[in-house]
Short mmCIF file of N, CA and C and ligand atoms in Angstrom, two decimals:
data_model
loop_
_atom_site.label_atom_id
_atom_site.label_comp_id
_atom_site.label_asym_id
_atom_site.label_seq_id
_atom_site.Cartn_x
_atom_site.Cartn_y
_atom_site.Cartn_z
N MET A 1 27.23 -28.03 29.15
CA MET A 1 27.92 -27.82 27.55
C MET A 1 28.13 -26.49 27.08
N LYS A 2 28.42 -25.73 25.86
CA LYS A 2 28.78 -24.82 25.96
C LYS A 2 28.29 -24.37 23.94
N LYS A 3 27.94 -23.70 23.83
CA LYS A 3 26.80 -22.76 21.99
C LYS A 3 28.18 -21.90 22.26
N LEU A 4 28.58 -22.40 20.87
CA LEU A 4 29.73 -20.82 20.44
C LEU A 4 28.85 -20.92 19.26
N GLU A 5 28.37 -19.31 18.78
CA GLU A 5 28.79 -18.82 17.17
C GLU A 5 29.69 -18.07 16.80
N ILE A 6 29.87 -18.31 15.30
CA ILE A 6 30.94 -17.53 14.74
C ILE A 6 29.66 -16.37 14.00
N THR A 7 30.00 -15.34 13.32
CA THR A 7 29.60 -14.04 12.67
C THR A 7 30.68 -13.99 12.17
N VAL A 8 30.39 -14.32 10.56
CA VAL A 8 31.23 -12.72 9.60
C VAL A 8 30.99 -11.74 9.05
N PRO A 9 31.19 -10.61 9.64
CA PRO A 9 31.13 -9.57 9.60
C PRO A 9 31.47 -8.95 7.96
N ILE A 10 30.00 -8.34 6.93
CA ILE A 10 30.16 -8.57 5.57
C ILE A 10 29.23 -6.76 5.61
N THR A 11 30.37 -6.22 4.73
CA THR A 11 29.76 -4.96 4.08
C THR A 11 29.71 -5.11 3.42
N GLU A 12 27.74 -4.40 3.02
CA GLU A 12 27.47 -3.77 1.85
C GLU A 12 27.64 -2.83 1.19
N VAL A 13 27.98 -3.20 -0.54
CA VAL A 13 28.06 -1.39 -1.01
C VAL A 13 28.02 -0.88 -2.28
N SER A 14 28.41 -0.29 -2.18
CA SER A 14 28.22 -0.16 -4.26
C SER A 14 29.42 0.53 -4.43
N PHE A 15 29.05 0.45 -5.83
CA PHE A 15 31.03 0.77 -6.43
C PHE A 15 31.55 1.91 -6.28
N GLU A 16 30.28 2.70 -5.96
CA GLU A 16 31.14 4.08 -5.65
C GLU A 16 31.29 4.58 -4.43
N GLU A 17 31.16 4.03 -3.77
CA GLU A 17 31.81 3.63 -2.31
C GLU A 17 33.09 3.42 -2.36
N LEU A 18 33.34 2.22 -2.90
CA LEU A 18 34.59 1.62 -2.90
C LEU A 18 35.89 2.87 -3.11
N THR A 19 36.91 2.62 -2.20
CA THR A 19 37.91 3.79 -2.27
C THR A 19 38.12 3.81 -4.01
N PRO A 20 39.02 4.67 -4.77
CA PRO A 20 39.85 4.47 -6.11
C PRO A 20 40.50 2.35 -6.01
N ILE A 21 41.61 2.98 -5.46
CA ILE A 21 41.93 1.14 -5.39
C ILE A 21 41.41 0.30 -4.73
N GLN A 22 40.62 0.34 -4.36
CA GLN A 22 39.34 -1.28 -4.57
C GLN A 22 38.62 -0.79 -5.78
N GLN A 23 37.65 -0.06 -6.49
CA GLN A 23 37.64 0.60 -7.93
C GLN A 23 37.91 -0.45 -8.71
N ARG A 24 39.69 -0.17 -8.80
CA ARG A 24 40.32 -0.44 -9.47
C ARG A 24 40.82 -1.76 -9.45
N LEU A 25 40.97 -2.94 -8.33
CA LEU A 25 40.61 -4.35 -8.05
C LEU A 25 39.78 -4.43 -8.61
N VAL A 26 38.44 -3.79 -8.82
CA VAL A 26 37.55 -4.38 -9.60
C VAL A 26 37.41 -4.42 -10.38
N GLU A 27 37.51 -2.89 -11.50
CA GLU A 27 37.69 -3.65 -12.33
C GLU A 27 38.93 -4.70 -12.62
N LEU A 28 40.01 -4.37 -12.60
CA LEU A 28 41.23 -5.60 -12.94
C LEU A 28 40.18 -6.90 -12.57
N ALA A 29 39.66 -6.73 -12.00
CA ALA A 29 38.66 -8.47 -11.77
C ALA A 29 37.73 -9.26 -13.32
N ARG A 30 36.54 -8.02 -13.27
CA ARG A 30 35.90 -7.69 -14.54
C ARG A 30 36.97 -8.08 -15.58
N GLU A 31 38.09 -7.53 -15.56
CA GLU A 31 38.37 -7.80 -16.70
C GLU A 31 39.25 -9.05 -16.71
N ALA A 32 39.32 -9.78 -16.21
CA ALA A 32 40.76 -10.58 -15.73
C ALA A 32 39.30 -11.91 -16.68
N THR A 33 37.84 -11.78 -15.81
CA THR A 33 37.13 -13.09 -16.49
C THR A 33 36.91 -12.56 -17.95
N TYR A 34 37.42 -11.80 -18.66
CA TYR A 34 37.75 -12.39 -20.73
C TYR A 34 39.05 -13.63 -20.84
N ARG A 35 40.19 -13.11 -19.12
CA ARG A 35 40.69 -14.91 -19.81
C ARG A 35 40.72 -15.89 -18.70
N SER A 36 39.24 -16.38 -18.33
CA SER A 36 39.18 -17.24 -17.83
C SER A 36 39.45 -18.24 -19.64
N TYR A 37 39.78 -19.82 -19.04
CA TYR A 37 39.36 -20.83 -19.77
C TYR A 37 38.24 -21.88 -18.88
N ALA A 38 37.20 -21.72 -19.71
CA ALA A 38 36.60 -21.79 -18.86
C ALA A 38 35.42 -22.63 -19.84
N PRO A 39 35.54 -23.90 -21.05
CA PRO A 39 35.10 -24.22 -21.81
C PRO A 39 34.05 -25.47 -21.92
N TYR A 40 34.28 -25.50 -19.93
CA TYR A 40 33.54 -26.94 -19.65
C TYR A 40 32.09 -26.01 -18.72
N SER A 41 32.08 -25.32 -17.88
CA SER A 41 31.57 -24.82 -16.99
C SER A 41 31.16 -23.68 -17.82
N HIS A 42 31.63 -22.71 -18.89
CA HIS A 42 31.61 -21.68 -19.00
C HIS A 42 30.58 -20.93 -18.11
N PHE A 43 31.45 -21.07 -16.77
CA PHE A 43 31.45 -19.92 -15.77
C PHE A 43 32.75 -18.76 -15.73
N CYS A 44 33.17 -18.40 -16.28
CA CYS A 44 34.11 -17.07 -15.99
C CYS A 44 34.96 -16.55 -14.52
N VAL A 45 35.71 -16.41 -14.02
CA VAL A 45 36.36 -15.88 -12.96
C VAL A 45 36.97 -14.86 -13.38
N GLY A 46 37.18 -13.59 -12.55
CA GLY A 46 38.73 -12.95 -11.74
C GLY A 46 38.54 -12.79 -11.13
N ALA A 47 40.45 -12.22 -10.74
CA ALA A 47 40.97 -12.20 -9.78
C ALA A 47 42.08 -10.93 -9.36
N ALA A 48 41.69 -9.96 -8.29
CA ALA A 48 42.91 -9.33 -8.63
C ALA A 48 43.54 -8.75 -7.42
N ILE A 49 44.83 -8.85 -6.88
CA ILE A 49 45.34 -8.99 -5.55
C ILE A 49 46.51 -7.63 -5.60
N GLU A 50 45.74 -7.01 -5.05
CA GLU A 50 47.11 -5.78 -4.21
C GLU A 50 48.27 -6.23 -4.10
N LEU A 51 50.02 -5.70 -3.86
CA LEU A 51 50.67 -5.99 -3.17
C LEU A 51 50.56 -5.08 -2.78
N ASP A 52 51.86 -5.24 -1.65
CA ASP A 52 52.26 -4.06 -0.54
C ASP A 52 53.61 -3.33 -1.91
N ASN A 53 54.14 -3.90 -2.59
CA ASN A 53 55.61 -3.01 -3.46
C ASN A 53 54.69 -2.28 -5.04
N GLY A 54 52.94 -2.20 -4.61
CA GLY A 54 52.11 -1.38 -5.24
C GLY A 54 51.63 -2.35 -7.33
N GLU A 55 52.62 -2.98 -6.97
CA GLU A 55 52.28 -3.79 -8.21
C GLU A 55 50.58 -4.68 -8.06
N ILE A 56 49.28 -4.83 -8.54
CA ILE A 56 48.45 -5.36 -8.90
C ILE A 56 48.55 -7.19 -9.67
N VAL A 57 48.42 -8.29 -8.83
CA VAL A 57 48.35 -9.43 -9.98
C VAL A 57 46.89 -9.77 -10.09
N THR A 58 46.68 -10.34 -11.20
CA THR A 58 45.24 -10.85 -11.45
C THR A 58 45.71 -12.55 -11.86
N GLY A 59 44.77 -12.77 -11.47
CA GLY A 59 44.21 -14.30 -12.18
C GLY A 59 42.68 -14.93 -12.97
N ALA A 60 42.97 -15.73 -13.93
CA ALA A 60 41.85 -15.97 -14.22
C ALA A 60 41.38 -17.60 -13.93
N ASN A 61 39.97 -18.81 -13.56
CA ASN A 61 40.04 -19.88 -14.16
C ASN A 61 40.56 -20.62 -14.54
N GLN A 62 40.88 -21.51 -15.17
CA GLN A 62 41.99 -22.55 -16.20
C GLN A 62 40.90 -23.65 -16.10
N GLU A 63 40.45 -24.34 -16.80
CA GLU A 63 39.32 -24.98 -17.03
C GLU A 63 40.35 -26.19 -17.75
N ASN A 64 40.43 -27.73 -17.75
CA ASN A 64 40.55 -28.82 -17.87
C ASN A 64 40.06 -30.40 -18.05
N ALA A 65 40.62 -30.86 -19.91
CA ALA A 65 39.71 -32.07 -19.81
C ALA A 65 39.92 -32.70 -18.57
N ALA A 66 40.79 -32.70 -18.07
CA ALA A 66 40.87 -33.74 -16.61
C ALA A 66 40.40 -32.36 -15.72
N TYR A 67 39.45 -33.03 -15.64
CA TYR A 67 38.16 -31.24 -14.44
C TYR A 67 39.14 -30.75 -13.01
N PRO A 68 39.22 -32.06 -12.21
CA PRO A 68 40.22 -31.72 -11.38
C PRO A 68 41.54 -30.65 -11.67
N SER A 69 42.26 -31.16 -12.37
CA SER A 69 43.32 -30.42 -12.60
C SER A 69 43.34 -28.67 -12.96
N GLY A 70 41.72 -28.26 -13.24
CA GLY A 70 41.99 -27.22 -13.20
C GLY A 70 41.95 -26.60 -12.35
N THR A 71 42.21 -25.02 -12.21
CA THR A 71 42.13 -24.06 -10.93
C THR A 71 41.48 -23.09 -11.57
N CYS A 72 41.87 -22.80 -10.10
CA CYS A 72 40.20 -21.29 -9.33
C CYS A 72 40.02 -19.78 -10.17
N ALA A 73 40.34 -18.61 -10.10
CA ALA A 73 40.62 -17.41 -10.91
C ALA A 73 41.33 -17.20 -9.64
N GLU A 74 41.45 -17.56 -8.13
CA GLU A 74 41.39 -17.16 -7.05
C GLU A 74 42.89 -17.60 -6.48
N ARG A 75 43.04 -19.06 -7.08
CA ARG A 75 44.49 -19.43 -6.55
C ARG A 75 45.32 -19.15 -7.99
N SER A 76 44.52 -19.70 -8.87
CA SER A 76 45.79 -18.74 -10.29
C SER A 76 46.73 -17.35 -10.08
N ALA A 77 45.77 -16.36 -9.14
CA ALA A 77 46.13 -15.44 -8.75
C ALA A 77 47.01 -15.23 -7.71
N CYS A 78 47.28 -15.89 -6.37
CA CYS A 78 47.84 -15.56 -5.61
C CYS A 78 48.99 -16.65 -6.46
N TYR A 79 48.96 -18.12 -6.59
CA TYR A 79 49.42 -19.14 -6.60
C TYR A 79 51.25 -17.73 -7.91
N TYR A 80 50.41 -17.43 -8.60
CA TYR A 80 50.83 -16.48 -8.92
C TYR A 80 51.53 -15.16 -8.50
N ALA A 81 50.48 -14.57 -8.02
CA ALA A 81 51.14 -13.38 -7.27
C ALA A 81 52.39 -13.59 -6.57
N HIS A 82 52.78 -15.37 -5.38
CA HIS A 82 53.65 -15.68 -4.87
C HIS A 82 54.87 -15.56 -5.38
N ALA A 83 54.77 -16.23 -6.54
CA ALA A 83 55.62 -16.86 -7.84
C ALA A 83 56.40 -15.36 -8.12
N ARG A 84 55.63 -14.76 -8.14
CA ARG A 84 56.56 -13.47 -9.37
C ARG A 84 56.60 -12.43 -8.50
N TYR A 85 56.04 -12.72 -6.80
CA TYR A 85 56.56 -11.41 -6.58
C TYR A 85 57.02 -12.23 -5.39
N PRO A 86 57.25 -13.18 -4.56
CA PRO A 86 58.01 -14.21 -3.31
C PRO A 86 57.51 -13.11 -2.30
N GLU A 87 58.24 -11.34 -2.33
CA GLU A 87 58.64 -10.38 -0.73
C GLU A 87 57.37 -10.00 -0.79
N ALA A 88 56.29 -9.79 -1.60
CA ALA A 88 55.48 -9.25 -1.46
C ALA A 88 54.35 -9.49 0.11
N LYS A 89 53.47 -8.36 0.23
CA LYS A 89 52.62 -9.37 1.02
C LYS A 89 51.45 -8.57 0.20
N PHE A 90 50.29 -9.47 0.96
CA PHE A 90 49.02 -9.06 0.33
C PHE A 90 48.28 -8.23 0.86
N LEU A 91 47.34 -7.60 0.16
CA LEU A 91 46.73 -6.16 0.65
C LEU A 91 45.40 -6.17 0.92
N GLN A 92 45.08 -6.22 -0.15
CA GLN A 92 43.15 -6.56 -0.64
C GLN A 92 43.41 -7.97 -1.92
N ILE A 93 42.03 -8.67 -2.06
CA ILE A 93 41.96 -8.98 -3.94
C ILE A 93 40.57 -8.72 -3.81
N ALA A 94 40.26 -8.45 -4.93
CA ALA A 94 39.41 -8.67 -5.26
C ALA A 94 38.64 -9.88 -6.21
N VAL A 95 36.97 -10.34 -6.18
CA VAL A 95 37.11 -11.49 -7.16
C VAL A 95 35.42 -10.93 -8.16
N ALA A 96 35.67 -10.94 -9.19
CA ALA A 96 34.19 -11.06 -10.06
C ALA A 96 34.28 -12.38 -11.13
N ALA A 97 32.74 -12.52 -11.27
CA ALA A 97 32.72 -13.45 -12.38
C ALA A 97 31.67 -13.50 -13.39
N ARG A 98 31.35 -13.65 -14.93
CA ARG A 98 30.93 -13.90 -15.24
C ARG A 98 29.79 -15.14 -15.40
N GLY A 99 28.32 -15.03 -15.57
CA GLY A 99 27.61 -16.56 -15.68
C GLY A 99 27.36 -17.10 -16.71
N THR A 100 27.07 -18.09 -17.06
CA THR A 100 26.61 -19.00 -18.46
C THR A 100 26.39 -17.93 -19.12
N ASP A 101 25.36 -17.54 -18.89
CA ASP A 101 25.56 -16.13 -19.96
C ASP A 101 26.24 -15.39 -20.06
N GLY A 102 27.55 -16.04 -20.05
CA GLY A 102 28.40 -14.40 -20.41
C GLY A 102 28.44 -13.22 -19.59
N GLU A 103 27.03 -12.59 -18.67
CA GLU A 103 26.71 -10.90 -18.51
C GLU A 103 27.28 -11.70 -16.45
N PRO A 104 27.85 -10.43 -15.88
CA PRO A 104 28.32 -10.56 -14.86
C PRO A 104 27.40 -11.32 -13.61
N VAL A 105 27.33 -12.43 -12.96
CA VAL A 105 26.38 -12.23 -11.79
C VAL A 105 25.68 -11.11 -11.35
N ALA A 106 24.87 -11.53 -10.86
CA ALA A 106 24.27 -10.58 -10.11
C ALA A 106 24.74 -10.59 -8.94
N ASP A 107 24.10 -11.48 -7.98
CA ASP A 107 25.30 -11.73 -6.32
C ASP A 107 26.60 -11.92 -6.15
N PRO A 108 26.67 -11.10 -4.86
CA PRO A 108 29.27 -11.41 -5.27
C PRO A 108 29.47 -12.94 -5.31
N VAL A 109 29.73 -13.35 -6.04
CA VAL A 109 31.14 -14.87 -5.97
C VAL A 109 31.38 -14.77 -4.37
N ALA A 110 31.59 -15.68 -4.39
CA ALA A 110 32.28 -16.43 -2.74
C ALA A 110 32.94 -17.62 -3.77
N PRO A 111 34.76 -17.26 -3.27
CA PRO A 111 35.88 -17.96 -3.47
C PRO A 111 34.92 -19.66 -3.07
N CYS A 112 35.94 -20.44 -3.26
CA CYS A 112 35.61 -22.04 -3.17
C CYS A 112 35.78 -22.12 -2.19
N GLY A 113 35.99 -22.82 -1.15
CA GLY A 113 36.94 -23.92 0.53
C GLY A 113 37.95 -23.07 -0.06
N ALA A 114 38.70 -24.53 -1.18
CA ALA A 114 39.89 -24.85 -1.40
C ALA A 114 40.64 -23.50 -1.65
N CYS A 115 40.48 -22.49 -2.34
CA CYS A 115 40.37 -20.88 -2.53
C CYS A 115 40.71 -19.79 -1.48
N ARG A 116 39.77 -20.39 -0.10
CA ARG A 116 40.04 -19.37 1.32
C ARG A 116 40.99 -20.53 1.56
N GLN A 117 41.26 -21.15 1.74
CA GLN A 117 42.35 -22.20 2.52
C GLN A 117 43.77 -22.06 1.48
N ALA A 118 44.17 -21.24 0.94
CA ALA A 118 45.29 -21.40 -0.62
C ALA A 118 45.03 -19.52 0.97
N LEU A 119 44.33 -18.50 0.19
CA LEU A 119 44.65 -17.39 0.16
C LEU A 119 44.99 -17.29 2.04
N LEU A 120 44.55 -17.51 3.11
CA LEU A 120 44.42 -17.75 4.29
C LEU A 120 46.34 -17.63 4.26
N GLU A 121 46.97 -18.67 3.95
CA GLU A 121 47.77 -19.05 3.81
C GLU A 121 48.71 -17.77 3.85
N TYR A 122 48.31 -16.51 2.29
CA TYR A 122 49.23 -15.16 2.12
C TYR A 122 48.53 -14.89 3.02
N GLU A 123 47.92 -14.26 3.93
CA GLU A 123 47.29 -13.62 4.76
C GLU A 123 48.53 -13.80 6.13
N THR A 124 48.42 -14.71 6.34
CA THR A 124 49.69 -15.29 7.40
C THR A 124 50.91 -14.83 7.37
N LEU A 125 50.98 -14.77 6.04
CA LEU A 125 52.87 -14.69 5.63
C LEU A 125 52.27 -12.66 5.75
N ALA A 126 51.26 -12.69 5.44
CA ALA A 126 51.30 -11.28 4.90
C ALA A 126 51.61 -10.55 6.59
N GLY A 127 50.94 -11.25 7.85
CA GLY A 127 51.31 -10.77 9.02
C GLY A 127 49.66 -9.27 8.97
N HIS A 128 48.90 -9.92 8.28
CA HIS A 128 48.00 -8.68 8.40
C HIS A 128 46.73 -9.02 8.13
N ASP A 129 46.01 -7.64 8.30
CA ASP A 129 43.98 -8.74 7.28
C ASP A 129 44.42 -8.34 6.34
N VAL A 130 44.07 -9.34 5.18
CA VAL A 130 43.51 -8.98 3.85
C VAL A 130 42.02 -8.86 3.30
N THR A 131 42.02 -7.63 2.85
CA THR A 131 40.80 -7.09 2.59
C THR A 131 40.03 -8.09 1.48
N VAL A 132 38.94 -8.45 1.45
CA VAL A 132 38.23 -9.73 0.24
C VAL A 132 36.93 -8.29 -0.13
N ILE A 133 36.54 -8.57 -1.45
CA ILE A 133 36.11 -7.64 -2.01
C ILE A 133 35.54 -8.91 -2.74
N LEU A 134 33.96 -8.90 -3.28
CA LEU A 134 33.32 -9.81 -3.74
C LEU A 134 32.63 -9.87 -4.33
N VAL A 135 32.75 -9.75 -5.97
CA VAL A 135 32.35 -8.33 -7.65
C VAL A 135 30.20 -9.25 -7.31
N GLY A 136 29.58 -8.09 -7.63
CA GLY A 136 28.71 -9.11 -8.14
C GLY A 136 28.24 -7.61 -8.86
N ARG A 137 27.00 -7.94 -10.09
CA ARG A 137 26.62 -6.83 -10.63
C ARG A 137 26.17 -5.62 -10.40
N GLU A 138 25.16 -5.51 -9.25
CA GLU A 138 25.45 -4.11 -8.46
C GLU A 138 25.62 -4.37 -7.18
N LYS A 139 25.67 -5.26 -6.77
CA LYS A 139 26.11 -5.04 -4.65
C LYS A 139 27.49 -5.81 -4.64
N ILE A 140 28.54 -5.34 -3.97
CA ILE A 140 29.50 -5.79 -3.73
C ILE A 140 29.60 -5.77 -1.81
N TYR A 141 30.30 -6.82 -1.88
CA TYR A 141 30.50 -7.37 0.19
C TYR A 141 31.94 -7.42 0.03
N ILE A 142 32.54 -7.16 1.05
CA ILE A 142 33.78 -6.90 1.65
C ILE A 142 33.72 -7.41 2.59
N LEU A 143 34.56 -8.03 2.89
CA LEU A 143 34.95 -8.77 4.09
C LEU A 143 36.06 -8.44 4.03
N PRO A 144 36.65 -7.99 5.75
CA PRO A 144 37.77 -7.64 6.72
C PRO A 144 39.04 -8.09 6.36
N SER A 145 38.64 -9.92 6.44
CA SER A 145 40.47 -10.76 6.53
C SER A 145 39.90 -11.67 5.58
N VAL A 146 40.72 -12.43 5.14
CA VAL A 146 40.25 -14.13 4.17
C VAL A 146 40.56 -14.44 5.74
N ARG A 147 40.21 -14.30 6.87
CA ARG A 147 40.18 -15.47 8.09
C ARG A 147 38.75 -15.24 7.94
N SER A 148 38.32 -13.98 8.62
CA SER A 148 36.89 -14.03 8.21
C SER A 148 35.87 -15.07 6.82
N THR A 149 36.50 -15.47 5.97
CA THR A 149 35.94 -15.98 5.24
C THR A 149 35.78 -17.70 5.37
N LEU A 150 36.51 -18.40 6.16
CA LEU A 150 37.11 -19.25 6.69
C LEU A 150 37.08 -19.64 7.84
N PRO A 151 35.48 -19.21 8.79
CA PRO A 151 36.15 -19.97 10.23
C PRO A 151 36.31 -21.88 10.75
N LEU A 152 37.62 -21.66 11.90
CA LEU A 152 37.85 -22.96 12.17
C LEU A 152 38.71 -23.15 10.70
N ALA A 153 39.47 -22.40 10.75
CA ALA A 153 40.47 -22.80 9.18
C ALA A 153 41.73 -23.87 9.47
N PHE A 154 41.77 -24.46 8.75
CA PHE A 154 43.23 -25.56 9.24
C PHE A 154 44.14 -24.95 9.53
N SER A 155 45.60 -24.42 10.21
CA SER A 155 46.54 -23.29 9.92
C SER A 155 47.61 -24.06 10.47
N GLU A 156 47.68 -25.12 11.13
CA GLU A 156 48.72 -26.06 11.66
C GLU A 156 48.45 -27.84 12.26
N PHE A 157 49.77 -28.08 12.30
CA PHE A 157 49.76 -30.35 12.03
C PHE A 157 51.19 -29.61 12.05
N1 THU B 1 35.54 -21.01 -9.45
C1 THU B 1 36.41 -20.32 -9.44
O1 THU B 1 37.48 -19.36 -10.05
N2 THU B 1 36.69 -19.38 -8.36
C2 THU B 1 35.47 -19.56 -7.38
O2 THU B 1 35.52 -18.12 -6.18
C3 THU B 1 34.54 -20.33 -7.53
C4 THU B 1 34.09 -21.61 -9.13
C5 THU B 1 35.45 -21.84 -11.07
C6 THU B 1 36.29 -22.96 -10.95
C7 THU B 1 35.36 -23.90 -12.33
O3 THU B 1 36.28 -23.21 -13.75
C8 THU B 1 34.48 -22.52 -12.68
O4 THU B 1 34.20 -21.57 -11.92
C9 THU B 1 32.92 -23.46 -12.32
O5 THU B 1 32.70 -23.57 -11.34
#
């Protein structure tokens, strides 16, 4: 028998410790929460993706009366990014959220499993790590790659 252990490297930083482009991504992700359509959960999520063509693409969760038809912020951003700029590679993604009280969430928001899986495909297409920035009210987590958020990911069949 062999025991395997997977560890996830997370760096906790303040806003001031981010690079200027990362600060911009955080601001745009926060702004994007105001374009969320979340009349059912009242949980507003925004995402901002930096592409290697210099563009930044944002997304926000879009809900629907038929609940499963809705889409998370991360997937709305990554699908739009690739639909708009199919040749561009992803560099970094920031995710921010406001809770049901309308205020930014205290702890960094974590993408759901489906979004991790979707983002992983674009990291694979990019051929390099895509930095993941998870934004809370005061603390911010930086993960070195999408893969690090989804150990044992499904990738081939
Ligand atoms: N949601 C996101 O957009 N991203 C996440 O990382 C977690 C959850 C959305 C889905 C739904 O509209 C609402 O937040 C509540 O789950």
